[in-house]
CSV table of C-alpha atoms and ligand atoms in Angstrom, one decimal:
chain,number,residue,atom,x,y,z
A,176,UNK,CA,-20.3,-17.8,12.2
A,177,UNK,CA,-22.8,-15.9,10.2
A,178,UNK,CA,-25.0,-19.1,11.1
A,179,UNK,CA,-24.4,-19.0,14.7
A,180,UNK,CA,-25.0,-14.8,14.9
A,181,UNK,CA,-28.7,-15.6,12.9
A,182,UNK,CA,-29.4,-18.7,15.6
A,183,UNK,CA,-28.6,-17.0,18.8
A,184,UNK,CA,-30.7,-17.2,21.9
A,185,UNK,CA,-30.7,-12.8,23.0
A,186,UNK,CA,-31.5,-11.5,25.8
A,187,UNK,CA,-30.3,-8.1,27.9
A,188,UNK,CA,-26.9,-8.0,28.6
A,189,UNK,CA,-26.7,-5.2,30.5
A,190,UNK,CA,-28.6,-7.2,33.0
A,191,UNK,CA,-26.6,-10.8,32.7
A,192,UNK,CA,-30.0,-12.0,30.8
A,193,UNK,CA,-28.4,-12.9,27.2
A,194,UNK,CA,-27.7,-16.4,27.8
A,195,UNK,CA,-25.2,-16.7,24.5
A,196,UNK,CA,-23.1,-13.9,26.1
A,197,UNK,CA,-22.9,-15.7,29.6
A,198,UNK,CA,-22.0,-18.6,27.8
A,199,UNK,CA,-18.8,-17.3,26.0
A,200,UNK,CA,-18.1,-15.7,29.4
A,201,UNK,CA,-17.9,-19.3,30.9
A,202,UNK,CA,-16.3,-20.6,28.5
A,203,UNK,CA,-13.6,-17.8,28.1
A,204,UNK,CA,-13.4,-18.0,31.6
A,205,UNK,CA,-12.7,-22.1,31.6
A,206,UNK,CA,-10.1,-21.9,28.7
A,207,UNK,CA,-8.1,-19.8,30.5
A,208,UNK,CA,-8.4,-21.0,33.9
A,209,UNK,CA,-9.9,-18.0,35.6
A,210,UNK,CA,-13.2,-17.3,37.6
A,211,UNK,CA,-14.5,-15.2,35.3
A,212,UNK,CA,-14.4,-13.1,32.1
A,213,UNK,CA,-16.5,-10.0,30.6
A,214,UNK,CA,-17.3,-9.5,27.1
A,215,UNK,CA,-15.5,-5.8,25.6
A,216,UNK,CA,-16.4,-4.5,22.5
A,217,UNK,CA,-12.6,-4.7,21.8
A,218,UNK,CA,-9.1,-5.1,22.7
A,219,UNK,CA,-8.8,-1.8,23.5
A,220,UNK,CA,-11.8,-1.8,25.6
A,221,UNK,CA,-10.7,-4.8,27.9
A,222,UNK,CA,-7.3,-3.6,28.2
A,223,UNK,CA,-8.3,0.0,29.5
A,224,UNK,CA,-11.3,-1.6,32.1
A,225,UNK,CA,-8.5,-3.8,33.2
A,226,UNK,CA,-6.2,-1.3,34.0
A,227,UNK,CA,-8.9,0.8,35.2
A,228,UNK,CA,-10.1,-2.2,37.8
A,229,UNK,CA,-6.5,-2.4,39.3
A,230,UNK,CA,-5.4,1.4,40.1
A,231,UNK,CA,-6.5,4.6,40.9
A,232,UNK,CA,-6.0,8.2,39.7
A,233,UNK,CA,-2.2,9.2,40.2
A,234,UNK,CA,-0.9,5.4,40.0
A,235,UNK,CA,2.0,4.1,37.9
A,236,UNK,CA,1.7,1.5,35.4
A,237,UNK,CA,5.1,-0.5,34.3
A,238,UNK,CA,4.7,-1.6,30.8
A,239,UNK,CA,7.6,-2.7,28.0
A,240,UNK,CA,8.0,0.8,26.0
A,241,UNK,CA,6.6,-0.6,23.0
A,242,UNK,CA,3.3,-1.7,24.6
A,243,UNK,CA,0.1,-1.5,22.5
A,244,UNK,CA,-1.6,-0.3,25.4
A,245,UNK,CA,1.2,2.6,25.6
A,246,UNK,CA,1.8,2.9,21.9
A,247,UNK,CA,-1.8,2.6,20.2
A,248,UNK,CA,-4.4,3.0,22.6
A,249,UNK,CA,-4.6,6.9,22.1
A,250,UNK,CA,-3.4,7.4,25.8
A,251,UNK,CA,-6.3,5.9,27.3
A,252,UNK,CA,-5.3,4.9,30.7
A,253,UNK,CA,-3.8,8.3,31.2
A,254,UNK,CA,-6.7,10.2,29.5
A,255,UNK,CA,-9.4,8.5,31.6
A,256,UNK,CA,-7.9,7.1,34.6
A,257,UNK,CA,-5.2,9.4,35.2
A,258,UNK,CA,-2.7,6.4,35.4
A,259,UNK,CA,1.1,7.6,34.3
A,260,UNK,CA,2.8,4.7,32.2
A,261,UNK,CA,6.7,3.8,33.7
A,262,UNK,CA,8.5,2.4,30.2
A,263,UNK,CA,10.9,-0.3,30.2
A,264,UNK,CA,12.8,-1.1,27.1
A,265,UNK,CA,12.4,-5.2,26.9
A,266,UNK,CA,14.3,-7.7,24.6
A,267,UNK,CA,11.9,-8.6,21.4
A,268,UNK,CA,8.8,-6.8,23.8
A,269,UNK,CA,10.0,-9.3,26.7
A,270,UNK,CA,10.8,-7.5,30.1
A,271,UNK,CA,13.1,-9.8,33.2
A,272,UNK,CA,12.8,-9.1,36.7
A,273,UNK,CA,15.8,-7.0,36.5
A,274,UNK,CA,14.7,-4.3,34.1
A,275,UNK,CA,11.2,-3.8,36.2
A,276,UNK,CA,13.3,-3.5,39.5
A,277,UNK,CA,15.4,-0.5,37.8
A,278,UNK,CA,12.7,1.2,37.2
A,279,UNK,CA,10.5,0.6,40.0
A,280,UNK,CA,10.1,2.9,42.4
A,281,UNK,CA,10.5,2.8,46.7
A,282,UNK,CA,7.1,4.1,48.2
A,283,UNK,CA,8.3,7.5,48.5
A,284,UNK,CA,6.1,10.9,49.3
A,285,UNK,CA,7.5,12.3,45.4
A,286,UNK,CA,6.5,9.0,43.4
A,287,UNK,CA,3.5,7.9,42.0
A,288,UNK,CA,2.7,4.5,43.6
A,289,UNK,CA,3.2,1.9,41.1
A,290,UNK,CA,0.4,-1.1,41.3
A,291,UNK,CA,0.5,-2.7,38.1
A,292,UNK,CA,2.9,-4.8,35.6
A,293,UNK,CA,1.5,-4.9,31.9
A,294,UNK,CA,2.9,-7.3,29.8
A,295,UNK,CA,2.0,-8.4,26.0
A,296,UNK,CA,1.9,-11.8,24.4
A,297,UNK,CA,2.7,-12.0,21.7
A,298,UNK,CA,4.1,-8.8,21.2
A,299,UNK,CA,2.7,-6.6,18.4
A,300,UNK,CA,5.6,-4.1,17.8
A,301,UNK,CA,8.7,-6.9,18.3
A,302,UNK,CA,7.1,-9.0,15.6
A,303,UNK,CA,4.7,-11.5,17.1
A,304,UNK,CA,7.3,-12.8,19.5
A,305,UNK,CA,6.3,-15.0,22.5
A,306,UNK,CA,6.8,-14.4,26.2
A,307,UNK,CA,7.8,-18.0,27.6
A,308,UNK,CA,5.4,-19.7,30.6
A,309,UNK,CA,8.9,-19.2,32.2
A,310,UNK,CA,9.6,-15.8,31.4
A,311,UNK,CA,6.1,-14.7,32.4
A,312,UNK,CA,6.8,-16.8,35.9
A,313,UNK,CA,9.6,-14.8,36.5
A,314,UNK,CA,7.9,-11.4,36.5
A,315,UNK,CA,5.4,-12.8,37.8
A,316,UNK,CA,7.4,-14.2,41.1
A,317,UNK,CA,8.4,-10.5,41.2
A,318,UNK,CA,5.3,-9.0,40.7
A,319,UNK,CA,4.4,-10.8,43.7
A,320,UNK,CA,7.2,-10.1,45.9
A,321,UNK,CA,6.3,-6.6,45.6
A,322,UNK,CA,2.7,-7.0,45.9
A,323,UNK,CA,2.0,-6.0,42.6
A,324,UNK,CA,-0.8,-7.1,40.3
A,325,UNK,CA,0.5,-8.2,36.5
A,326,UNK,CA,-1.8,-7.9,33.7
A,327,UNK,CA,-1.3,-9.4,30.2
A,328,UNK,CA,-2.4,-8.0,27.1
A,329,UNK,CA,-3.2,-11.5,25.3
A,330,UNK,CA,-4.8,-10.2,22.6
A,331,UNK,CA,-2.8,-13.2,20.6
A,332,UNK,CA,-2.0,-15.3,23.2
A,333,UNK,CA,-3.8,-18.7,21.4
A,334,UNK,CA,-0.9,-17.5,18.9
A,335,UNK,CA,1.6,-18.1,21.7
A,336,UNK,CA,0.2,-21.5,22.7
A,337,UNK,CA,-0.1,-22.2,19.4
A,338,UNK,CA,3.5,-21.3,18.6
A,339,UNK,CA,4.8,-23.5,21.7
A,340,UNK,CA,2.4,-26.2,21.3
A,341,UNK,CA,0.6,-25.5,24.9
A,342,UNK,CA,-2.0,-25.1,26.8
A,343,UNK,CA,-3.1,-21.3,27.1
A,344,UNK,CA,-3.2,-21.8,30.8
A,345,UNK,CA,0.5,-22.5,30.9
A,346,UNK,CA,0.5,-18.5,30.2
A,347,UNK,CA,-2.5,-17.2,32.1
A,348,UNK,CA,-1.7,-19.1,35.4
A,349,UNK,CA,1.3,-16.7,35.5
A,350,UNK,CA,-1.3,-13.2,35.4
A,351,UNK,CA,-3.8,-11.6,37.5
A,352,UNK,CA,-5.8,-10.2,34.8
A,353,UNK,CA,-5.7,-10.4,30.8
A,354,UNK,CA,-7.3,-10.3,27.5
A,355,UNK,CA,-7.8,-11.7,24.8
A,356,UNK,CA,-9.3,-10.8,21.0
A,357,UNK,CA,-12.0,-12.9,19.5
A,358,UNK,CA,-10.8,-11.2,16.2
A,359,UNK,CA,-7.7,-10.7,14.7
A,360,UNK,CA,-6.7,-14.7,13.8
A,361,UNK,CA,-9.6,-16.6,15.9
A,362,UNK,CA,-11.7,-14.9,13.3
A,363,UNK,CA,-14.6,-13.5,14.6
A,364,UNK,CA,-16.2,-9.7,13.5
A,365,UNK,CA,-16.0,-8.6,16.9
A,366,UNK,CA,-15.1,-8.7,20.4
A,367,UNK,CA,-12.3,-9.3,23.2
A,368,UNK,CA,-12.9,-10.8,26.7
A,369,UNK,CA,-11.3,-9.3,30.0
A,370,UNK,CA,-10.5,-12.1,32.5
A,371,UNK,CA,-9.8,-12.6,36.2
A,372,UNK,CA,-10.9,-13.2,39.0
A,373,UNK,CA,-14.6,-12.2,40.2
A,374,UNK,CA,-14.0,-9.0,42.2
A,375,UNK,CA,-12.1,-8.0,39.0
A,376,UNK,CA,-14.8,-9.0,36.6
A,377,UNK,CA,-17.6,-7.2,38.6
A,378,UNK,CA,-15.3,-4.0,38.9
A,379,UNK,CA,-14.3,-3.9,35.3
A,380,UNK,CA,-18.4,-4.4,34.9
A,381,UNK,CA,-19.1,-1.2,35.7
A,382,UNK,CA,-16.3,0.5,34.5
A,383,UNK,CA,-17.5,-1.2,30.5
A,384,UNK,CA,-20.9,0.5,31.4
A,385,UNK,CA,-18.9,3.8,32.4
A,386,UNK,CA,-17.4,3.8,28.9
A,387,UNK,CA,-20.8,2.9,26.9
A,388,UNK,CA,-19.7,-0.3,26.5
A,389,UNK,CA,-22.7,-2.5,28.2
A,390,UNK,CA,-24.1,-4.1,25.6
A,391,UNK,CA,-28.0,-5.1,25.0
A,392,UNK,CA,-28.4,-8.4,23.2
A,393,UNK,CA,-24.4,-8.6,22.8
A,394,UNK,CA,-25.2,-12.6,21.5
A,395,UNK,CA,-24.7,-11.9,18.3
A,396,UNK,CA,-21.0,-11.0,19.2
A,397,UNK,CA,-20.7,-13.4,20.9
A,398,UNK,CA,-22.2,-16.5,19.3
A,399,UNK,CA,-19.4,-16.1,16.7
A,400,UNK,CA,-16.9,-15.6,19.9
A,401,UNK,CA,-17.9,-19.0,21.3
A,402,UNK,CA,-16.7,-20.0,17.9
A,403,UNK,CA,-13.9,-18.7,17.5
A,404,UNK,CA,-12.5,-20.4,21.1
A,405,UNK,CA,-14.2,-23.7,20.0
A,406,UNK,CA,-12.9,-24.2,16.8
A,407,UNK,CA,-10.7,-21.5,15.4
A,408,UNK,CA,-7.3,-21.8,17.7
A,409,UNK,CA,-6.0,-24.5,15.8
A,410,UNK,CA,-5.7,-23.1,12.5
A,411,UNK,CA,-3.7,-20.8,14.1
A,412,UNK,CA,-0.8,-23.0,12.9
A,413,UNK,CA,-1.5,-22.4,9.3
A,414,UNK,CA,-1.0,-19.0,10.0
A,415,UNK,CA,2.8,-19.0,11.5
A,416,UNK,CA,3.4,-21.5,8.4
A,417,UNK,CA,2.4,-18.7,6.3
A,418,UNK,CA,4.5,-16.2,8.1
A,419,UNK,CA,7.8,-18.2,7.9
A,420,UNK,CA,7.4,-19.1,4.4
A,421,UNK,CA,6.5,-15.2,3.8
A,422,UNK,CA,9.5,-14.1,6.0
A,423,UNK,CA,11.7,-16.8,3.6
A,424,UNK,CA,10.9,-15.3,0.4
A,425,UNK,CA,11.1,-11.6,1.5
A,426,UNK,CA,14.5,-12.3,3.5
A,427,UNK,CA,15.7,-12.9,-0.4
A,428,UNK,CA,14.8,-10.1,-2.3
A,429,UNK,CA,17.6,-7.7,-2.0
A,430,UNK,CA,17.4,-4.3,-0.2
A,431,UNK,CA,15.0,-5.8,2.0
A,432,UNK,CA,16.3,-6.9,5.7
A,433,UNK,CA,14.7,-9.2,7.7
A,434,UNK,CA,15.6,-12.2,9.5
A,435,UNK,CA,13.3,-15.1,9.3
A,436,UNK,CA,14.4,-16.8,12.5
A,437,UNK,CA,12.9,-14.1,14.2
A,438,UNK,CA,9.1,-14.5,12.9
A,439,UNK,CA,7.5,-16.7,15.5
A,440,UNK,CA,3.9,-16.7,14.9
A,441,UNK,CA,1.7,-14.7,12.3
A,442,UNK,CA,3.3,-11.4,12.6
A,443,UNK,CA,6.0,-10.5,9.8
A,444,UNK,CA,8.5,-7.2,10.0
A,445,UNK,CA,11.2,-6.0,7.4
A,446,UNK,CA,12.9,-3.1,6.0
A,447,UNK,CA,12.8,-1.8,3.2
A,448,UNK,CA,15.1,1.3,3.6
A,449,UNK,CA,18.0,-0.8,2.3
A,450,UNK,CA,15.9,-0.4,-1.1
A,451,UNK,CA,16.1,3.4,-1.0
A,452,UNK,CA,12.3,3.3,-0.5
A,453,UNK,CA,9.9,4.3,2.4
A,454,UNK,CA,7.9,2.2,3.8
A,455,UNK,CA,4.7,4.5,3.1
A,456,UNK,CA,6.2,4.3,-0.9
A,457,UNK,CA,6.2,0.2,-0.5
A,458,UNK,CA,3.1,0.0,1.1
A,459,UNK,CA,1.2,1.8,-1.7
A,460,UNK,CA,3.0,0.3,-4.1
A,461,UNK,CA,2.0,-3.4,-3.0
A,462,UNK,CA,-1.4,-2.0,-2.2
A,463,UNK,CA,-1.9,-1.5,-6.6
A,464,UNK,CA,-1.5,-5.0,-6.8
A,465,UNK,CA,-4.2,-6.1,-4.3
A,466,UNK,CA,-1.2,-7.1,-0.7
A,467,UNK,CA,-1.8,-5.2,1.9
A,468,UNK,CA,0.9,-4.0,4.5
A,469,UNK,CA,1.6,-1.3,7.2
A,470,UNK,CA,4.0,1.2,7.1
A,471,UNK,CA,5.8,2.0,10.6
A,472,UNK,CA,8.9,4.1,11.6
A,473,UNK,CA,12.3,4.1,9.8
A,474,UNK,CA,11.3,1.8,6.8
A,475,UNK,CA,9.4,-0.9,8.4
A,476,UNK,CA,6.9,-2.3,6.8
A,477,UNK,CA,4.5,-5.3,9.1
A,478,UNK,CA,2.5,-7.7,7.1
A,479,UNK,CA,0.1,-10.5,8.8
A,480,UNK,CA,-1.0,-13.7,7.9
A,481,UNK,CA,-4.3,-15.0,8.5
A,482,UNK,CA,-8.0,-16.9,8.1
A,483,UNK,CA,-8.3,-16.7,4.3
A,484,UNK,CA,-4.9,-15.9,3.6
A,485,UNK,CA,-3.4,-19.5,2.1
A,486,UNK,CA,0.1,-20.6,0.3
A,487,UNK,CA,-1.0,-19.4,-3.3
A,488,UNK,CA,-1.1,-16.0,-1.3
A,489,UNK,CA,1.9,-15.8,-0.1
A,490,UNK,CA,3.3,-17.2,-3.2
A,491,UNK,CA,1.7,-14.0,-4.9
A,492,UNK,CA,2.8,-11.8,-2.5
A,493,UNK,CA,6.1,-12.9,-2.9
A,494,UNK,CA,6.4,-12.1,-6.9
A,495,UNK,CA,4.6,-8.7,-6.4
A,496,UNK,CA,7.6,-7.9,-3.8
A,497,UNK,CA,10.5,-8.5,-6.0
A,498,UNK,CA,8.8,-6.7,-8.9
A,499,UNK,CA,8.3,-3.7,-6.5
A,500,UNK,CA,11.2,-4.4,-5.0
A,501,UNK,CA,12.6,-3.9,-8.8
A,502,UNK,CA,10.4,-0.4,-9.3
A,503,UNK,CA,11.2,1.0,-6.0
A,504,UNK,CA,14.8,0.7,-6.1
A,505,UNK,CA,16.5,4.2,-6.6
A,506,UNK,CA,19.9,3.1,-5.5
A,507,UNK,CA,20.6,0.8,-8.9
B,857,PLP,C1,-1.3,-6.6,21.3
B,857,PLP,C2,-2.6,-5.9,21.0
B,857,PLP,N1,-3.3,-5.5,22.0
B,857,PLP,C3,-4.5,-4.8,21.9
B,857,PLP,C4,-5.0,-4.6,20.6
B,857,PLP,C5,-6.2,-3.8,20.5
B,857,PLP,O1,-7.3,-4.6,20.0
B,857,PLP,P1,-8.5,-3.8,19.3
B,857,PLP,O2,-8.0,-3.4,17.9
B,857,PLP,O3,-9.6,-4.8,19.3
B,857,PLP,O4,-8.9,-2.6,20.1
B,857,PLP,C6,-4.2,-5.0,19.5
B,857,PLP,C7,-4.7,-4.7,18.2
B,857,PLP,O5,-4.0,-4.9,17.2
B,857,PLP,C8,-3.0,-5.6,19.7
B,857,PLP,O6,-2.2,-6.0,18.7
């Protein structure tokens, strides 16, 4: 990649003249069977230009209620676009037509209109899990029956195809809009793509520029981007390997609780309260031994796998565990 970023043919972005970045557009574009896509500086970036693109000030947004664009986007949608979120809770971050329709409101002269469904695949906070193509067809029918737009939050959905050994398309054929992340396991240094159609792509244009996020000669990101999508999706699979064997070993320390059936791509989460431990404690405690993890609500520690990241690691990761797990445990 760091090849590619030193042999890139620049140009200005701002005016469509860098031909690496009109490249990875294409391509991004192709993979995922759309008209068109736009370069973002990052997942947040395409996620809130998408949103943007499809409302206006005072609209609703219906998104699972542990959405990274709700959860960890600092508000963005509502801060800048004056859109007010609508939460669903979901099973393992997956919403049915049924839970949207409770929630959805009748046009109505005290109700927001709503005019967009977000969903995420894979889902961050449920643990990497994978909305089906027939799951995301179903909202999507709905979606449509109500003349509602859906966007997906695919900053991992190669990780989905991956996991169900598919074609991406199968996915994005069932969304108006998404994104996707040329980090995080494609393995580039930066970048995320927006996608749609071209009316979306030339709206969302303007409102990266709005945000300070048009870019000059933007081919350095994205000559390491056009790698990423070119070579980098099938590692993937070494990845979710990694997880299941992490999610294996953890699953058998005591105090911690986890079930490994649940891990379906690169995303692991456990417990650790069953130890007597926060998950702030366990996280600094594996952090002196060189593993890195994050500490979330209640005890629950997430830990990813990925590029760099092989069996010796886990293995590793693994023996520091139990002897934390041994250090940490206040109840014995
Ligand atoms: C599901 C999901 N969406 C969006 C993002 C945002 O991506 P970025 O960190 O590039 O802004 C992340 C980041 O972890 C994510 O997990």
């Amino acid at each position: 990649m760091l090849e590619a970023i030193r042999a890139a043919e620049l140009g200005d972005d701002v005016y469509g003249e860098d031909p690496t970045v009109n490249r990875l557009e294409e391509l991004a574009a192709k993979k995922m069977g759309k008209e068109a896509a736009l370069l973002t500086t990052s997942g947040t970036q395409a996620n809130l230009v998408s949103v943007l693109s499809q409302t206006t000030r005072g609209d609703e947004v219906i998104l699972e209620a542990d959405a990274h664009m709700y959860y960890y986007e600092v508000g963005a949608f509502s801060a800048l676009g004056g859109v007010i979120p609508r939460l669903v809770r979901g099973q393992a971050g997956v919403m049915t037509p049924r839970d949207i329709e409770t929630v959805l409101r009748p046009p109505n002269i005290h109700f927001p209109p709503t005019s967009l469904i977000c969903i995420e695949n894979t889902h961050n906070r449920a643990g990497g899990t994978v909305w089906s193509p027939s799951q995301t067809k179903a909202v999507f029918d709905f979606s449509k029956s109500q003349g509602l737009n859906i966007h997906m939050d695919g900053a991992r959905i190669f990780n989905a195809a991956v996991a169900q050994n598919i074609d991406v398309r199968e996915f994005t054929r069932y969304v108006d809009t998404l994104m996707f992340c040329l980090s995080k396991g494609l393995s580039a240094p930066i970048g995320s793509l927006a996608v749609g159609d071209h009316e979306f792509i030339d709206r969302a244009r303007r409102y990266r520029k709005m945000l300070g996020g048009g870019m000059r000669q933007a081919g350095v990101i994205a000559a390491p981007g056009i790698i990423a999508i070119e070579k980098m999706v099938d590692r993937l699979k070494d990845d979710h390997t990694n997880a299941k064997m992490l999610a294996k070993g953890l699953a058998k320390i005591e105090g911690i609780s986890l079930d490994p059936s649940h891990v379906q791509t690169n995303i692991v989460l456990y417990d650790v309260a069953g130890l007597g431990a926060s998950a702030e404690e366990w996280v600094a405690k594996m952090n002196e031994f060189g593993v890195k993890a994050g500490a979330q609500e209640g005890g629950r520690v997430r830990m990813v796998t990925h590029r760099g990241i092989e069996k010796e690691d886990i293995e590793y990761t693994l023996s520091v565990g139990e002897k934390v797990a041994r250090q940490v445990n206040k109840k014995k």
